[in-house]
Amino acid sequence: MYSAAPLEQAAALRRALLHWFQEAARDLPWRRTSDPYRIWLSEVILQQTRVDQGLPYYERFVETFPDARALADAPLDKVLKLWEGLGYYTRARNLHRAAQVVRDDFGGAPPKTAELLQMLPGIGRYTAAAIASIAYGEPVAVVDGNVKRVLSRLFNVETSIDDTATDKELWRLANLLLSRKHPGDFNQAMMELGARICTPRTPDCAGCPVADFCQARKHGVETERPIRSAKKPPGLKDLVVAVVRRDGQYLLVKRPEEGLLGGLWEFPSFETRPGQSHQQVLEAGCKTGLKLPVKPGGMVSAVSHAYTHFKVTMTVYRCTPLNGKDPKPSEHTEFTWAARSEFEAFAFPKAVHKFIGLLD
DNA sequence: AACGCGGGGAA
DNA sequence: TTCCCAGCGTT
């Protein structure tokens, strides 16, 4: 349930918002270009990622891959390496695949409508509308996390924004409110407002250009919007990590392409249950999982890392191989031996970087 | 409709 | 600590 009152003053609201954006907009590199490829690149990098965090990655990608063709022609491992540390690595894989589709099926330039853009991997409803409105001026609204918060306050939405019906309604409201004349600026203004003024905990209503239109503010409940559904607490996981060194080189394994940290490299690791000895898990894991018997040695470090859905503690041990043979990991797991000086070519998860500096 | 998927900065 | 970010794809 919500109030539709802001729609009756939509024209004035748009005017105030666009005027504010013109004055207060941050000077960001993707706002200085009309290149659809760069707009696209920025939008993918910024999915679930703050501007400050994505900015340096955007700069490096533009430098390294100046157009879709350069990105499409690059090996995936190089793209993943450039993406290293940014998280949600499926984005990098999909971006790379989409660039190849653009190269092969669209003559090197991204398609020009939201409907067509959404057919590319990694481009959903939000990203398609963002590219189409900003790069091509198509009158389609965007709804991201910022816009959801802004709209739920403007209209005093009293149902959970995690509910599908509410989500659908927010998209409808966004399109009703949209400036048909300046859709790109309007969309960016809504997101900018959410990021800078209409923040989650302590919104700056005094500095808000559209405070007069805000129904949540009118009822004094702005800090209680949006309403979110309860989420389940993260689980815990304990891993032991085997740093196997042979002739000055370390054994690295590549994670499966799908799933958590897909395509990244790491040291062999095994989950431990409470009560199990780390040495025993390491010995058994290396013997059965890698077909490489080892003798566990001293601990390198114990690091913890928080993911979205669980927390992991990793206890890292040096291990000595008991024979000179190569491992035979189960299934199609790729492995390699690499010296520390060669690590810079591999994309590692952040958790690995937490102890990699301690190795010789 | 629900869930998996990273990492970091703000409060 | 907790929250949540210019979301998407799979099941």
XYZ file of C-alpha atoms (C1' of nucleotides) in Angstrom:
382
model
C 0.000 0.000 0.000
C 1.233 3.482 -0.819
C 0.206 7.022 -1.657
C 0.032 8.032 -5.308
C 0.151 11.724 -4.388
C 3.603 12.412 -5.927
C 2.234 11.421 -9.326
C -0.161 14.382 -9.222
C 2.841 16.683 -8.964
C 5.067 14.622 -11.250
C 6.025 17.547 -13.472
C 7.198 19.681 -10.564
C 9.003 16.735 -9.007
C 10.876 15.991 -12.239
C 11.829 19.630 -12.605
C 13.218 19.867 -9.074
C 15.091 16.594 -9.401
C 16.662 17.402 -12.755
C 17.634 20.875 -11.611
C 19.337 19.437 -8.541
C 21.146 16.843 -10.622
C 22.476 19.505 -12.941
C 23.964 21.315 -9.965
C 25.103 18.427 -7.778
C 26.036 15.586 -10.135
C 29.421 14.057 -9.458
C 31.949 14.284 -12.239
C 32.275 10.623 -13.204
C 34.144 9.323 -16.250
C 31.158 7.489 -17.738
C 29.234 10.762 -17.595
C 31.819 12.351 -19.860
C 31.236 9.943 -22.727
C 28.411 8.980 -25.041
C 30.133 5.743 -26.083
C 27.533 2.986 -25.526
C 30.285 0.463 -24.834
C 31.641 2.552 -21.990
C 28.178 3.161 -20.570
C 27.578 -0.576 -20.718
C 30.917 -1.351 -19.096
C 30.242 1.090 -16.270
C 26.784 -0.327 -15.617
C 28.036 -3.900 -15.357
C 30.904 -2.916 -13.073
C 28.480 -0.990 -10.868
C 26.023 -3.850 -10.416
C 25.789 -4.316 -6.635
C 28.960 -2.249 -6.397
C 29.509 1.254 -5.063
C 30.791 3.955 -7.380
C 33.965 4.473 -5.352
C 34.782 0.781 -5.491
C 34.084 0.379 -9.214
C 35.803 3.533 -10.422
C 39.396 2.243 -10.647
C 38.193 -0.947 -12.338
C 36.344 1.086 -14.941
C 39.488 3.100 -15.679
C 41.593 -0.026 -16.078
C 39.056 -1.737 -18.320
C 38.694 1.257 -20.612
C 42.469 1.509 -20.824
C 42.994 -2.186 -21.484
C 39.905 -2.841 -23.612
C 38.974 0.438 -25.363
C 36.104 -1.120 -27.309
C 33.876 -4.177 -27.381
C 36.039 -5.860 -29.998
C 39.196 -5.600 -27.889
C 37.304 -7.098 -24.959
C 35.844 -9.869 -27.100
C 39.241 -10.801 -28.532
C 40.934 -11.047 -25.121
C 41.313 -14.368 -23.310
C 38.861 -14.855 -20.448
C 41.681 -15.308 -17.936
C 42.929 -11.818 -18.705
C 39.448 -10.388 -18.158
C 39.130 -12.262 -14.867
C 42.529 -10.996 -13.756
C 41.428 -7.427 -14.420
C 38.203 -8.133 -12.504
C 40.118 -9.616 -9.557
C 38.892 -8.241 -6.221
C 35.632 -6.824 -7.544
C 33.488 -9.856 -6.730
C 30.512 -11.433 -8.492
C 32.851 -12.895 -11.077
C 30.021 -14.154 -13.288
C 29.746 -10.521 -14.360
C 33.188 -10.717 -15.956
C 32.386 -13.952 -17.719
C 29.052 -12.651 -19.019
C 30.572 -9.335 -20.064
C 33.187 -11.194 -22.062
C 30.606 -13.464 -23.701
C 28.345 -10.514 -24.470
C 31.232 -8.677 -26.105
C 31.744 -11.670 -28.361
C 28.066 -11.665 -29.307
C 28.340 -7.951 -30.092
C 31.429 -8.606 -32.189
C 29.948 -11.577 -34.039
C 26.283 -10.602 -34.400
C 26.098 -6.821 -34.079
C 29.107 -5.597 -36.043
C 31.010 -4.503 -32.959
C 28.467 -1.999 -31.573
C 25.940 -2.836 -28.835
C 22.275 -2.990 -29.926
C 20.344 0.244 -29.504
C 17.147 -0.687 -27.685
C 16.537 -1.896 -24.161
C 14.660 -4.887 -25.504
C 17.604 -6.072 -27.611
C 20.205 -5.190 -24.995
C 18.480 -7.423 -22.488
C 19.177 -10.434 -24.677
C 22.894 -10.151 -23.967
C 24.296 -12.193 -21.076
C 24.722 -10.145 -17.915
C 22.288 -7.464 -19.059
C 18.975 -7.649 -17.230
C 16.077 -5.244 -16.998
C 17.985 -2.624 -15.031
C 21.166 -2.574 -17.116
C 19.287 -2.655 -20.420
C 17.195 0.354 -19.388
C 20.229 2.193 -18.043
C 22.215 1.814 -21.257
C 19.236 2.571 -23.495
C 18.211 5.693 -21.592
C 21.686 7.112 -20.981
C 23.363 6.241 -24.274
C 20.387 6.423 -26.640
C 17.771 8.545 -24.876
C 15.157 5.798 -24.875
C 12.371 6.654 -22.404
C 12.686 3.650 -20.079
C 13.056 3.951 -16.306
C 15.556 2.111 -14.130
C 14.976 0.605 -10.709
C 18.055 -0.280 -8.698
C 18.634 -0.403 -4.948
C 18.854 3.388 -4.720
C 15.713 3.985 -6.742
C 13.792 1.438 -4.697
C 14.629 3.351 -1.547
C 13.808 6.745 -3.080
C 10.479 5.548 -4.472
C 9.478 3.702 -1.314
C 9.954 6.956 0.579
C 8.431 9.275 -2.004
C 5.311 7.119 -2.190
C 5.502 5.776 1.381
C 5.416 2.173 0.188
C 4.328 0.009 3.105
C 4.934 -3.420 1.612
C 8.278 -5.204 1.465
C 10.450 -4.190 -1.463
C 11.649 -7.789 -1.561
C 8.143 -8.842 -2.529
C 7.647 -9.496 -6.235
C 4.414 -7.553 -6.397
C 6.049 -4.519 -4.788
C 8.968 -4.751 -7.163
C 6.624 -4.751 -10.117
C 4.806 -1.743 -8.712
C 8.070 0.164 -8.209
C 8.983 -0.353 -11.859
C 5.565 0.959 -12.833
C 5.918 4.032 -10.616
C 9.405 4.710 -11.930
C 8.132 4.700 -15.511
C 5.200 6.945 -14.608
C 7.539 9.412 -12.950
C 10.167 9.245 -15.695
C 11.060 12.351 -17.671
C 10.333 11.394 -21.264
C 12.450 14.302 -22.421
C 15.558 13.535 -20.367
C 15.295 9.847 -19.392
C 19.052 9.354 -18.972
C 19.481 12.327 -16.665
C 16.300 11.482 -14.778
C 17.453 7.927 -14.130
C 20.890 9.026 -13.034
C 19.345 11.718 -10.848
C 17.173 9.187 -9.033
C 20.197 6.989 -8.374
C 22.376 9.937 -7.395
C 19.699 11.085 -4.971
C 19.606 7.659 -3.366
C 23.375 7.467 -3.125
C 24.018 10.977 -1.801
C 20.876 12.318 -0.094
C 18.248 9.632 0.391
C 20.655 7.266 2.144
C 19.571 4.161 4.083
C 20.029 5.163 7.732
C 20.221 8.918 7.971
C 18.765 10.614 4.903
C 19.611 14.291 4.444
C 16.041 15.500 4.039
C 17.136 19.099 4.606
C 19.260 18.892 1.487
C 16.750 16.932 -0.556
C 15.390 18.650 -3.666
C 12.170 16.652 -3.575
C 11.497 16.563 0.169
C 8.265 18.487 -0.367
C 6.920 15.588 -2.419
C 7.976 12.855 0.015
C 5.071 11.011 1.630
C 7.264 9.088 4.081
C 8.747 12.393 5.238
C 5.290 13.855 5.573
C 4.371 11.053 7.962
C 7.724 11.074 9.750
C 8.570 7.505 8.757
C 11.363 8.128 6.227
C 13.903 6.129 8.239
C 11.461 3.217 8.355
C 11.355 2.944 4.571
C 11.954 0.849 2.661
C 10.518 -2.162 4.385
C 12.632 -5.270 3.802
C 11.983 -8.923 4.457
C 14.032 -10.679 7.099
C 16.946 -12.637 5.752
C 18.465 -15.729 7.205
C 21.756 -15.432 9.094
C 24.939 -16.458 7.288
C 26.367 -19.918 7.897
C 29.864 -20.794 9.026
C 32.480 -22.840 7.240
C 35.915 -24.041 8.283
C 38.545 -24.804 5.669
C 42.083 -26.093 5.823
C 44.348 -24.918 3.032
C 47.292 -26.881 1.666
C 50.263 -24.844 0.488
C 52.147 -27.558 -1.352
C 55.599 -26.493 -2.431
C 57.885 -28.447 -4.729
C 61.120 -27.210 -6.283
C 60.271 -23.621 -5.403
C 56.858 -23.808 -7.023
C 53.401 -23.881 -5.477
C 50.492 -26.088 -6.434
C 47.520 -24.030 -7.618
C 44.097 -25.306 -8.612
C 41.445 -23.558 -10.665
C 37.921 -23.321 -9.319
C 35.068 -24.554 -11.513
C 33.709 -21.965 -13.938
C 30.284 -21.999 -12.328
C 29.525 -21.168 -8.745
C 31.399 -19.324 -6.043
C 34.539 -17.539 -7.266
C 34.184 -19.319 -10.597
C 37.329 -19.494 -12.690
C 39.606 -18.079 -9.993
C 42.752 -19.816 -8.789
C 43.490 -20.911 -5.237
C 45.432 -23.359 -3.114
C 43.831 -26.761 -2.542
C 41.429 -26.515 0.371
C 39.200 -28.905 2.278
C 36.271 -28.413 4.594
C 36.700 -29.576 8.159
C 34.050 -30.656 10.631
C 34.245 -29.835 14.331
C 36.444 -32.350 16.092
C 38.461 -33.358 13.047
C 42.169 -32.730 13.190
C 43.474 -30.362 10.559
C 46.426 -32.637 9.809
C 44.136 -35.568 9.187
C 41.857 -33.600 6.873
C 44.845 -32.307 4.921
C 46.357 -35.745 4.520
C 43.070 -37.359 3.511
C 42.064 -34.489 1.231
C 45.317 -34.392 -0.681
C 45.452 -38.153 -0.967
C 41.886 -38.755 -2.165
C 41.092 -35.409 -3.790
C 44.403 -34.742 -5.479
C 45.975 -38.204 -5.547
C 48.998 -36.462 -4.089
C 50.061 -37.762 -0.664
C 51.546 -35.012 1.507
C 52.996 -34.505 4.952
C 51.394 -31.507 6.638
C 53.866 -29.047 8.130
C 53.680 -25.773 10.019
C 50.805 -23.321 9.958
C 51.258 -20.295 7.736
C 48.311 -18.320 8.993
C 44.656 -18.431 9.943
C 42.438 -15.961 8.104
C 38.728 -15.311 8.148
C 36.611 -13.904 5.358
C 32.949 -12.945 5.139
C 30.916 -13.751 2.046
C 27.341 -12.718 1.488
C 25.814 -15.975 2.653
C 28.423 -17.428 4.969
C 31.636 -16.789 6.830
C 34.716 -18.875 6.353
C 37.830 -19.404 8.422
C 40.840 -20.757 6.595
C 43.754 -22.324 8.394
C 46.729 -22.507 6.081
C 49.462 -25.147 6.346
C 52.635 -25.814 4.459
C 52.644 -29.325 3.024
C 55.428 -31.449 1.612
C 54.630 -33.850 -1.232
C 55.675 -37.422 -0.473
C 56.551 -38.213 -4.071
C 57.604 -36.321 -7.181
C 54.486 -37.013 -9.186
C 51.901 -34.502 -10.327
C 48.472 -34.523 -8.676
C 45.450 -35.977 -10.419
C 42.523 -33.874 -9.247
C 39.106 -35.438 -9.643
C 36.877 -34.464 -12.550
C 38.117 -31.687 -14.775
C 39.950 -29.617 -12.201
C 42.824 -27.723 -13.726
C 46.062 -27.359 -11.757
C 49.494 -25.842 -12.233
C 52.788 -25.316 -10.454
C 53.790 -21.678 -10.158
C 56.547 -19.707 -8.445
C 55.633 -16.718 -6.328
C 57.000 -14.390 -8.997
C 54.399 -15.822 -11.381
C 51.408 -15.240 -9.107
C 50.691 -11.856 -10.655
C 49.267 -13.601 -13.717
C 46.617 -15.443 -11.701
C 43.304 -14.093 -10.428
C 42.904 -15.038 -6.766
C 39.972 -14.519 -4.390
C 40.443 -11.832 -1.773
C 40.648 -14.458 0.973
C 43.737 -15.938 -0.695
C 45.393 -12.539 -0.877
C 45.045 -12.332 2.886
C 47.798 -14.925 3.377
C 49.613 -15.053 0.041
C 52.005 -12.327 1.162
C 53.272 -14.565 3.939
C 54.688 -17.141 1.542
C 58.294 -17.139 0.397
C 9.376 -17.202 -5.750
C 13.711 -18.195 -3.667
C 18.404 -18.465 -3.755
C 23.472 -18.082 -4.976
C 26.786 -14.899 -6.014
C 32.094 -10.842 -3.445
C 33.899 -7.261 -1.505
C 34.050 -3.016 0.884
C 32.497 1.234 3.127
C 29.276 3.585 6.215
C 26.985 3.838 10.587
C 29.008 -5.767 14.230
C 25.102 -5.042 10.479
C 23.566 -3.168 6.326
C 23.585 -2.773 1.520
C 25.448 -1.215 -2.803
C 23.966 1.814 -10.651
C 21.422 -6.840 -10.281
C 21.561 -11.177 -12.866
C 20.813 -15.946 -13.724
C 19.285 -20.382 -12.218
C 16.121 -23.520 -10.196
